[in-house]
Amino acid sequence: MRSDSVKVGDAQAPHRSLFNALGFTEEERKRPLIGIVTSYNEIVPGHMNLDKIAEAVKLGVAMAGGTPVLFPAIAVCDGIAMGHIGMKYSLVTRDLIADSTECMAMAHGFDGLVCIPNCDKNVPGLLMAAARVNIPTVFVSGGPMLAGHVHGCKRSLSSMFEAVGSYAAGTITKEELTEFEEKVCPTCGSCSGMYTANSMNCLTEAIGMGLKGNGTIPAVYSERIRLAKHAGMKIMELVEKNIRPRDIMTDKAFKNALTVDMALGCSTNTMLHIPAIAKEAGVELNMEMVNDLSAKTPNLCHLAPAGPTYMEDLNEAGGVYAVMNELSKKGLIEEDCMTANATTIGENIKNCINKDPEVIRPIDNPYQATGGIAVLKGNLAPDTGVVKQSAVAPEMLVHEGPARVFDCEEDAIAAIKGGKIVAGDVVVIRYEGPKGGPGMREMLNPTSAIAGMGLGSTVALITDGRFSGASRGASIGHVSPEAAVGGPIALVQEGDIISIDIPNRKLDVKVSDEEMAKRREAWVPREPKITTGYLARYRELVTSGNRGAVLEIPGKK
């Protein structure tokens, strides 16, 4: 066993004395040591139940003959961090989570890991760590929140942010705003739409690292506790068979993840996280794959914010495996991939039927023939820009309008709420990328303000930052190269005509090459906004959004 390095032999007598100090018996030491990394805390609603999940996992490990050892990971609540300096500290935690988990796993000789994340950066951060450490690992998340109910309709956090915009526009009263506040988030769990947390938890099933239901069983269901016990038992089988993350997270598995991403209509943040995880697994991904897969993968689900259904509905309809089963009918799933079940994807999904064709459209009757995400290119985004096309109003799929340029999120929000943005405008928010932020903030406040003020089908938003999975509309993010390194988005001027053509994957500013060259000569890099602490170090190491905002030593690939 790998843990013998800290348990067996005369030289390990000091190590054993420290296990004695922990209260470990000799019997416990002789069993495989299973690290259980949990991001439980009391500030993130999606993580407040993870103590119960961890206890269930520990029981499952012990029942199957292992010794469970708990240790923590940090977590930021994107909703609470939204709209202020806190959002600069969201994406950056992905790497802290990966690094700290690597440190704990390597320092203590664990034989296997059970990862218990739930929200946006914890899932990819722990997947990155799993690929990097490459010891048997299984994922079990905390599960999604149940939808709230306001005026007889299901609602979620995106409804809350849009209600703020509606209140600013005078279309709802303060009393109605308060009702939303009290009802849209009724339980613990990751927010109830197909936002980033739920997108990534669903993709743990698609990529093979999570068991059936990991992405969809609601946080408050006892079925989630049973799933956690099974995850604890399953890790012992993976250790016995030496099935490791890199045996599971292969190039075919990432293809499956991207395909399911397109079918579900996942958050655009997956376009940051999947490449970052693949890099740790030694798999080369490029953004061209996304459009290729999107072209042949139908969009089968319209979960909030794209439509009126929620994670609980997807769970009742059969979950991720039912979606994969639909996709397999047209040969879109690589079925021979190994999974954390110690069985193949094909074996996992073969009997998983679609129980609700209104939630999961049949493969022959999709919402749209192409996938939920599109990657755009053009003279405004020479590398890439990313849009959740399944959440764009049909009339905004092709749009031209004047640029309304802002150098930070706060200025854009003030203009939107101040009534200075009108139908047809293209809001450009720049210097919010991985380096420029630093930290690549999510732009849920401006997109929600636009929607809440009734402009969602007439105004586009383009940024070198990113969007929450709760954003909807013509919201194009990850524009690369970013403004902070002199990308074309830094050269856009007020009133320039922006051309958006999502079906043809184009994003351009209608300015001549000669004029852009003149502007480039006059452009002066901005002084960093933050020069101390972790964000300053992050800014020096982070790459562009089109590469997953991964960290690299300058000059090294």
XYZ file of C-alpha atoms in Angstrom:
557
model
C 0.000 0.000 0.000
C 1.092 3.561 -0.689
C 0.449 4.411 2.971
C 3.110 1.903 4.049
C 5.561 4.763 3.612
C 4.117 6.323 6.777
C 3.128 3.137 8.651
C 5.465 0.184 8.107
C 9.063 -0.458 9.139
C 11.413 0.483 11.966
C 12.134 3.872 10.397
C 8.425 4.636 10.584
C 8.243 4.229 14.365
C 8.050 8.039 14.816
C 5.219 8.145 12.287
C 3.339 5.425 14.179
C 3.775 7.341 17.422
C 1.971 10.265 15.811
C -0.815 7.967 14.640
C -1.038 6.845 18.270
C -1.407 10.501 19.239
C -4.353 10.682 16.853
C -6.002 7.767 18.627
C -5.495 5.301 15.751
C -5.449 1.623 16.665
C -3.061 -0.883 15.128
C -6.038 -2.355 13.269
C -6.802 1.013 11.678
C -3.185 1.504 10.646
C -3.141 -1.834 8.840
C -6.035 -0.820 6.608
C -5.778 1.460 3.557
C -5.722 5.123 4.547
C -8.416 7.038 2.667
C -8.162 10.812 2.627
C -11.565 12.504 2.683
C -11.260 16.102 1.547
C -14.328 18.174 2.295
C -15.025 21.846 1.706
C -17.524 22.043 4.566
C -17.963 25.508 6.034
C -20.649 27.752 7.487
C -20.626 30.559 4.895
C -21.528 28.707 1.678
C -25.130 27.366 1.466
C -23.913 24.610 -0.863
C -21.409 23.449 1.741
C -23.258 23.703 5.023
C -24.421 20.083 4.721
C -21.061 18.605 3.790
C -20.350 17.568 7.383
C -23.212 15.062 7.049
C -21.936 13.906 3.655
C -18.440 13.441 5.112
C -19.748 11.383 8.039
C -21.619 9.145 5.598
C -18.500 8.731 3.448
C -16.436 7.850 6.520
C -18.966 5.201 7.490
C -18.893 3.762 3.965
C -15.092 3.590 3.984
C -15.047 1.892 7.371
C -17.766 -0.595 6.345
C -15.650 -1.588 3.353
C -12.489 -2.086 5.397
C -10.663 1.227 5.089
C -9.545 3.895 7.526
C -11.088 7.305 6.732
C -9.070 10.456 7.443
C -10.794 13.817 7.102
C -9.124 17.051 5.985
C -10.471 20.389 4.689
C -10.546 22.468 1.530
C -11.601 26.110 1.304
C -14.656 27.387 -0.571
C -15.977 30.786 -1.663
C -19.690 31.441 -2.155
C -19.870 33.160 -5.526
C -23.269 34.644 -4.724
C -22.062 36.312 -1.540
C -18.813 37.341 -3.254
C -20.663 38.818 -6.256
C -20.475 42.486 -7.183
C -17.573 43.604 -4.974
C -13.881 42.874 -4.438
C -14.797 39.418 -3.134
C -15.414 38.161 -6.677
C -11.728 38.680 -7.464
C -11.109 35.895 -4.938
C -13.406 33.308 -6.509
C -11.715 31.782 -9.560
C -8.315 32.086 -7.916
C -9.322 29.617 -5.197
C -9.495 26.830 -7.777
C -5.699 26.655 -7.766
C -5.396 27.002 -4.006
C -7.782 24.061 -3.619
C -5.821 21.951 -6.104
C -2.472 22.843 -4.579
C -3.476 22.318 -0.947
C -5.136 18.984 -1.720
C -2.018 17.833 -3.560
C 0.047 18.843 -0.519
C -2.133 16.909 1.902
C -2.365 13.789 -0.246
C 1.342 13.619 -0.983
C 2.499 14.507 2.527
C 0.455 11.825 4.259
C 0.684 8.860 1.915
C -3.026 8.287 1.378
C -4.014 5.187 -0.567
C -7.116 6.824 -2.000
C -9.223 9.977 -1.885
C -12.892 10.776 -1.625
C -13.515 14.372 -2.698
C -16.541 16.191 -1.280
C -17.009 19.502 -3.083
C -20.154 21.282 -4.164
C -19.733 24.792 -5.465
C -18.111 26.455 -8.426
C -14.333 26.234 -7.874
C -14.203 23.265 -5.528
C -15.295 20.724 -8.090
C -12.703 21.673 -10.742
C -10.047 22.372 -8.117
C -10.431 18.895 -6.646
C -10.591 17.289 -10.098
C -7.315 19.052 -10.933
C -5.795 17.707 -7.723
C -7.103 14.186 -8.410
C -5.533 14.177 -11.872
C -2.283 15.570 -10.512
C -1.902 13.187 -7.553
C -3.341 10.230 -9.505
C -4.313 7.902 -6.683
C -7.718 6.145 -6.688
C -10.384 8.818 -6.209
C -14.159 9.169 -6.231
C -16.309 12.308 -6.024
C -19.507 12.851 -4.068
C -20.903 16.375 -3.930
C -23.310 18.047 -1.537
C -26.089 18.250 -4.129
C -28.286 21.008 -5.546
C -30.713 23.254 -3.695
C -34.431 22.810 -4.262
C -36.040 25.562 -6.330
C -37.886 28.321 -4.525
C -41.462 29.334 -5.286
C -42.657 32.901 -5.863
C -46.137 33.707 -7.191
C -46.699 30.025 -7.939
C -43.600 29.709 -10.131
C -40.304 27.971 -9.456
C -37.476 30.442 -8.906
C -33.749 30.442 -8.178
C -30.861 32.778 -7.398
C -30.801 34.189 -10.933
C -34.429 35.259 -10.388
C -33.255 37.134 -7.296
C -30.556 39.074 -9.125
C -32.981 39.907 -11.934
C -35.559 41.060 -9.386
C -33.033 43.666 -8.218
C -32.907 44.971 -11.795
C -36.699 44.954 -12.009
C -36.911 46.934 -8.775
C -34.386 49.449 -10.125
C -36.551 49.770 -13.243
C -39.669 50.314 -11.119
C -41.502 47.251 -12.418
C -41.787 45.514 -9.025
C -42.331 46.916 -5.538
C -40.049 46.754 -2.516
C -42.461 44.253 -0.979
C -42.172 42.008 -4.037
C -38.379 42.266 -3.923
C -38.465 41.178 -0.283
C -40.669 38.204 -1.178
C -38.077 37.063 -3.717
C -35.368 37.531 -1.103
C -37.174 35.291 1.351
C -38.211 32.520 -1.040
C -35.772 31.936 -3.908
C -33.165 29.978 -1.903
C -35.222 27.702 0.361
C -32.710 24.966 1.287
C -29.032 24.206 1.542
C -27.282 23.068 -1.621
C -25.728 24.482 -4.762
C -28.101 27.014 -6.389
C -30.908 25.219 -8.166
C -30.374 26.018 -11.863
C -27.783 24.762 -14.342
C -25.220 27.169 -12.959
C -21.495 26.465 -12.682
C -21.605 24.314 -9.539
C -24.318 22.034 -10.870
C -22.724 22.017 -14.327
C -19.445 20.763 -12.903
C -21.099 18.242 -10.567
C -23.052 16.831 -13.523
C -19.845 16.628 -15.526
C -18.198 14.511 -12.795
C -20.693 11.829 -13.866
C -20.039 12.388 -17.572
C -16.267 12.227 -17.146
C -16.554 9.169 -14.900
C -15.349 10.493 -11.526
C -18.744 10.685 -9.785
C -21.347 7.988 -9.185
C -24.864 8.063 -10.654
C -26.874 10.970 -9.290
C -23.891 12.913 -8.018
C -24.873 15.961 -10.044
C -28.628 15.924 -9.536
C -29.833 14.319 -6.276
C -31.030 17.291 -4.179
C -28.964 18.203 -1.144
C -31.859 17.657 1.256
C -32.759 14.158 0.032
C -31.690 11.220 2.186
C -30.732 9.549 -1.077
C -27.723 11.898 -1.037
C -26.569 10.364 2.273
C -26.900 6.884 0.794
C -24.885 8.005 -2.234
C -22.145 9.230 0.091
C -21.999 5.853 1.863
C -21.724 4.110 -1.492
C -18.917 6.478 -2.517
C -17.075 5.526 0.675
C -17.486 1.849 -0.140
C -16.605 2.307 -3.806
C -13.234 3.922 -3.086
C -12.122 0.677 -1.470
C -12.873 -1.213 -4.688
C -10.949 1.380 -6.706
C -7.966 1.031 -4.350
C -8.089 -2.757 -4.596
C -8.222 -2.631 -8.411
C -5.816 0.320 -8.605
C -8.150 2.296 -10.868
C -6.778 5.833 -10.908
C -8.032 9.219 -12.127
C -5.846 9.157 -15.236
C -7.310 5.761 -16.108
C -10.709 7.467 -16.043
C -9.997 11.020 -17.235
C -8.753 10.137 -20.727
C -9.107 12.059 -23.965
C -12.317 10.106 -24.687
C -13.680 10.966 -21.242
C -13.111 14.680 -21.842
C -14.902 14.334 -25.168
C -17.838 12.810 -23.263
C -17.754 15.683 -20.773
C -17.847 18.305 -23.527
C -20.630 16.444 -25.331
C -22.783 16.247 -22.200
C -21.950 19.904 -21.519
C -23.482 20.790 -24.902
C -26.567 18.652 -24.339
C -27.250 20.001 -20.834
C -26.594 23.655 -21.686
C -23.976 24.071 -18.965
C -22.346 27.246 -17.679
C -19.687 28.917 -19.839
C -17.346 28.531 -16.858
C -16.922 24.908 -17.902
C -14.839 26.311 -20.765
C -12.347 27.490 -18.139
C -12.454 24.400 -15.970
C -12.445 21.491 -18.428
C -9.195 22.621 -20.145
C -7.569 23.179 -16.741
C -8.522 19.677 -15.544
C -7.418 18.138 -18.842
C -4.019 19.827 -18.552
C -3.476 18.186 -15.164
C -4.521 14.823 -16.638
C -2.026 15.175 -19.484
C -4.763 15.558 -22.102
C -4.468 18.260 -24.762
C -7.698 20.167 -25.441
C -8.240 23.078 -27.767
C -11.246 25.325 -28.104
C -11.813 24.265 -31.719
C -13.093 20.943 -30.330
C -15.947 22.788 -28.663
C -17.494 24.037 -31.897
C -16.886 20.701 -33.606
C -18.728 18.840 -30.840
C -21.408 21.521 -30.605
C -22.116 21.183 -34.332
C -23.160 17.548 -33.924
C -24.518 17.531 -30.349
C -28.152 18.563 -29.875
C -29.132 20.671 -26.893
C -31.582 18.487 -24.929
C -32.142 20.502 -21.734
C -33.230 24.068 -20.958
C -32.660 24.284 -17.233
C -32.732 27.649 -15.457
C -31.675 30.263 -16.407
C -32.271 29.099 -20.008
C -35.702 27.659 -19.231
C -38.289 26.872 -16.540
C -36.887 23.551 -15.258
C -34.503 22.984 -12.360
C -32.044 20.412 -11.051
C -34.738 18.569 -9.108
C -36.631 18.151 -12.399
C -33.556 16.784 -14.158
C -33.076 14.332 -11.301
C -36.657 13.067 -11.574
C -36.305 12.764 -15.358
C -33.401 10.333 -14.986
C -30.424 12.626 -14.447
C -27.158 12.816 -16.319
C -27.124 9.129 -17.236
C -30.512 9.491 -18.962
C -29.104 12.409 -20.978
C -26.084 10.295 -21.904
C -28.342 7.407 -22.882
C -30.223 9.720 -25.260
C -26.918 10.898 -26.751
C -25.726 7.312 -27.160
C -28.637 6.632 -29.519
C -26.744 8.617 -32.158
C -23.284 7.364 -31.219
C -22.286 10.590 -29.474
C -20.928 8.947 -26.302
C -17.652 7.028 -25.956
C -19.072 4.059 -24.067
C -15.856 2.144 -23.368
C -14.495 4.723 -20.884
C -13.723 3.420 -17.382
C -15.469 5.140 -14.444
C -15.310 5.382 -10.667
C -17.983 2.677 -10.584
C -15.220 0.325 -11.778
C -17.465 -0.218 -14.804
C -17.641 1.486 -18.194
C -19.844 4.403 -19.204
C -21.768 2.071 -21.512
C -22.532 -0.318 -18.671
C -23.562 2.576 -16.435
C -26.076 4.189 -18.785
C -27.607 1.272 -20.684
C -30.789 1.013 -18.582
C -31.177 4.710 -17.727
C -34.306 5.817 -19.531
C -35.620 9.335 -20.096
C -38.613 9.642 -17.755
C -39.718 13.134 -18.785
C -39.327 14.274 -22.416
C -40.244 17.835 -21.424
C -37.167 18.074 -19.167
C -34.814 15.941 -21.270
C -35.828 16.256 -24.888
C -35.547 13.038 -26.924
C -32.543 12.989 -29.241
C -34.831 13.393 -32.282
C -36.671 16.393 -30.822
C -34.020 18.649 -29.259
C -34.386 22.270 -28.219
C -31.824 23.034 -30.890
C -29.730 20.937 -33.231
C -26.435 22.268 -31.868
C -24.959 22.386 -28.387
C -25.474 24.886 -25.587
C -22.098 26.635 -25.870
C -20.428 28.368 -28.811
C -16.875 29.639 -29.188
C -16.596 32.844 -31.211
C -13.619 34.362 -33.022
C -12.962 37.544 -34.957
C -10.946 40.729 -34.840
C -12.368 41.485 -31.378
C -11.522 37.989 -30.107
C -8.586 36.625 -32.137
C -8.176 33.725 -29.708
C -11.736 33.132 -28.476
C -14.887 34.413 -26.838
C -17.477 32.108 -25.261
C -21.279 32.355 -25.156
C -24.030 30.134 -23.745
C -26.039 30.195 -26.959
C -28.862 28.102 -25.508
C -29.686 31.020 -23.163
C -29.637 33.725 -25.885
C -32.903 35.157 -27.197
C -33.318 34.148 -30.875
C -33.381 37.781 -32.000
C -29.949 38.371 -30.412
C -28.106 35.492 -32.090
C -27.136 37.990 -34.806
C -26.767 41.585 -33.649
C -24.965 44.814 -34.450
C -24.856 47.798 -32.150
C -22.757 50.615 -30.752
C -20.164 49.814 -28.101
C -20.748 51.266 -24.656
C -17.320 50.903 -23.108
C -16.519 50.500 -19.401
C -13.185 49.715 -17.771
C -14.695 47.937 -14.759
C -17.887 46.181 -13.716
C -18.981 48.856 -11.248
C -19.113 51.613 -13.888
C -21.182 49.399 -16.188
C -23.698 48.582 -13.440
C -24.095 52.262 -12.588
C -24.822 53.060 -16.241
C -27.299 50.188 -16.622
C -29.228 51.005 -13.472
C -29.034 54.717 -14.307
C -30.954 54.155 -17.540
C -28.011 55.085 -19.757
C -28.028 51.783 -21.684
C -30.700 51.519 -24.362
C -31.989 48.861 -26.750
C -29.423 47.915 -29.377
C -26.358 48.776 -27.289
C -23.410 46.427 -26.839
C -21.978 46.841 -23.339
C -18.213 46.204 -23.255
C -16.636 45.564 -19.838
C -12.871 45.191 -19.988
C -9.815 44.985 -17.709
C -11.693 42.259 -15.811
C -9.787 39.263 -17.251
C -7.535 36.839 -15.365
C -4.662 39.343 -15.223
C -6.636 42.557 -15.533
C -9.035 41.915 -12.667
C -7.015 40.256 -11.390
C -9.158 37.183 -10.894
C -11.636 37.299 -13.809
C -14.779 38.348 -11.972
C -18.205 37.004 -12.903
C -20.605 39.559 -14.379
C -23.896 38.331 -12.932
C -24.869 41.764 -11.591
C -24.749 43.572 -14.971
C -26.379 40.727 -16.916
C -29.126 40.456 -14.305
C -29.620 44.224 -14.315
C -29.968 44.153 -18.098
C -32.520 41.330 -17.909
C -34.359 42.836 -14.963
C -34.755 46.169 -16.752
C -36.345 44.481 -19.736
C -33.323 44.749 -22.060
C -32.358 41.072 -22.181
C -33.523 40.598 -25.761
C -32.069 43.874 -27.107
C -28.719 44.480 -25.368
C -25.534 42.390 -25.573
C -22.666 42.288 -23.090
C -19.065 41.459 -23.987
C -16.224 41.087 -21.495
C -12.751 39.679 -20.975
C -14.118 38.601 -17.611
C -16.593 35.765 -17.241
C -20.225 35.098 -16.449
C -22.033 33.222 -13.756
C -23.919 30.166 -14.917
C -26.943 32.136 -13.714
C -26.428 34.721 -16.470
C -28.603 34.614 -19.567
C -28.843 36.625 -22.755
C -26.230 37.608 -25.338
C -23.441 37.490 -22.772
C -20.061 36.831 -24.401
C -17.169 36.272 -22.018
C -13.571 35.047 -21.849
C -12.660 37.431 -24.719
C -9.022 36.666 -25.420
C -6.469 38.179 -25.525
C -7.709 40.256 -22.610
C -7.403 44.024 -22.318
C -4.631 43.906 -19.721
C -2.212 42.341 -22.236
C -3.273 44.605 -25.106
C -5.958 42.463 -26.693
C -8.236 44.173 -29.228
C -10.937 44.640 -26.571
C -8.599 47.243 -25.031
C -8.733 49.256 -28.271
C -12.527 49.475 -28.635
C -13.869 53.022 -28.373
C -17.298 54.353 -27.421
C -19.642 54.114 -30.390
C -17.670 51.551 -32.416
C -20.054 49.132 -34.084
C -19.791 45.604 -32.676
C -20.960 42.728 -34.871
C -22.118 39.491 -33.215
C -22.928 36.443 -35.331
C -23.316 33.453 -33.023
C -24.501 30.945 -35.674
C -21.370 31.675 -37.717
C -19.167 31.921 -34.603
C -18.028 35.498 -35.307
C -17.286 38.458 -33.033
C -15.941 41.607 -34.702
C -15.565 45.324 -34.211
C -16.236 47.196 -37.459
C -13.033 49.210 -37.425
C -10.383 49.016 -40.137
C -7.099 47.235 -39.572
C -5.293 50.530 -40.142
C -7.305 52.304 -37.438
C -6.792 49.413 -34.999
C -3.037 49.565 -35.680
C -3.013 53.297 -34.836
C -4.904 52.656 -31.628
C -2.498 49.881 -30.700
C 0.490 52.199 -31.094
C -1.147 54.678 -28.728
C -2.229 52.052 -26.168
C -0.430 52.153 -22.806
C -0.571 49.175 -20.398
C -2.341 49.937 -17.156
C -0.756 49.760 -13.764
C -1.884 46.656 -11.858
C -4.915 47.256 -9.652
C -3.529 45.056 -6.886
C 0.187 44.738 -6.132
C 0.312 42.729 -2.893
C -0.892 39.394 -1.579
C -2.155 36.317 -3.375
C -3.878 38.214 -6.185
C -0.599 39.877 -7.153
C 1.137 36.495 -7.356
C -1.822 35.059 -9.262
C -1.672 37.901 -11.810
C 1.960 37.103 -12.573
C 1.316 33.389 -13.182
C -2.150 33.197 -14.753
C -2.673 32.546 -18.470
C -5.543 33.752 -20.642
C -9.167 32.663 -20.461
C -8.980 30.676 -23.683
C -6.362 28.454 -22.029
C -8.473 27.868 -18.930
C -6.795 30.597 -16.849
C -4.276 28.019 -15.645
C -1.162 29.027 -13.743
C 2.223 28.724 -15.410
C 5.730 29.888 -14.614
C 6.463 32.729 -17.078
C 8.347 31.414 -20.109
C 7.258 27.802 -19.506
C 4.439 25.871 -21.159
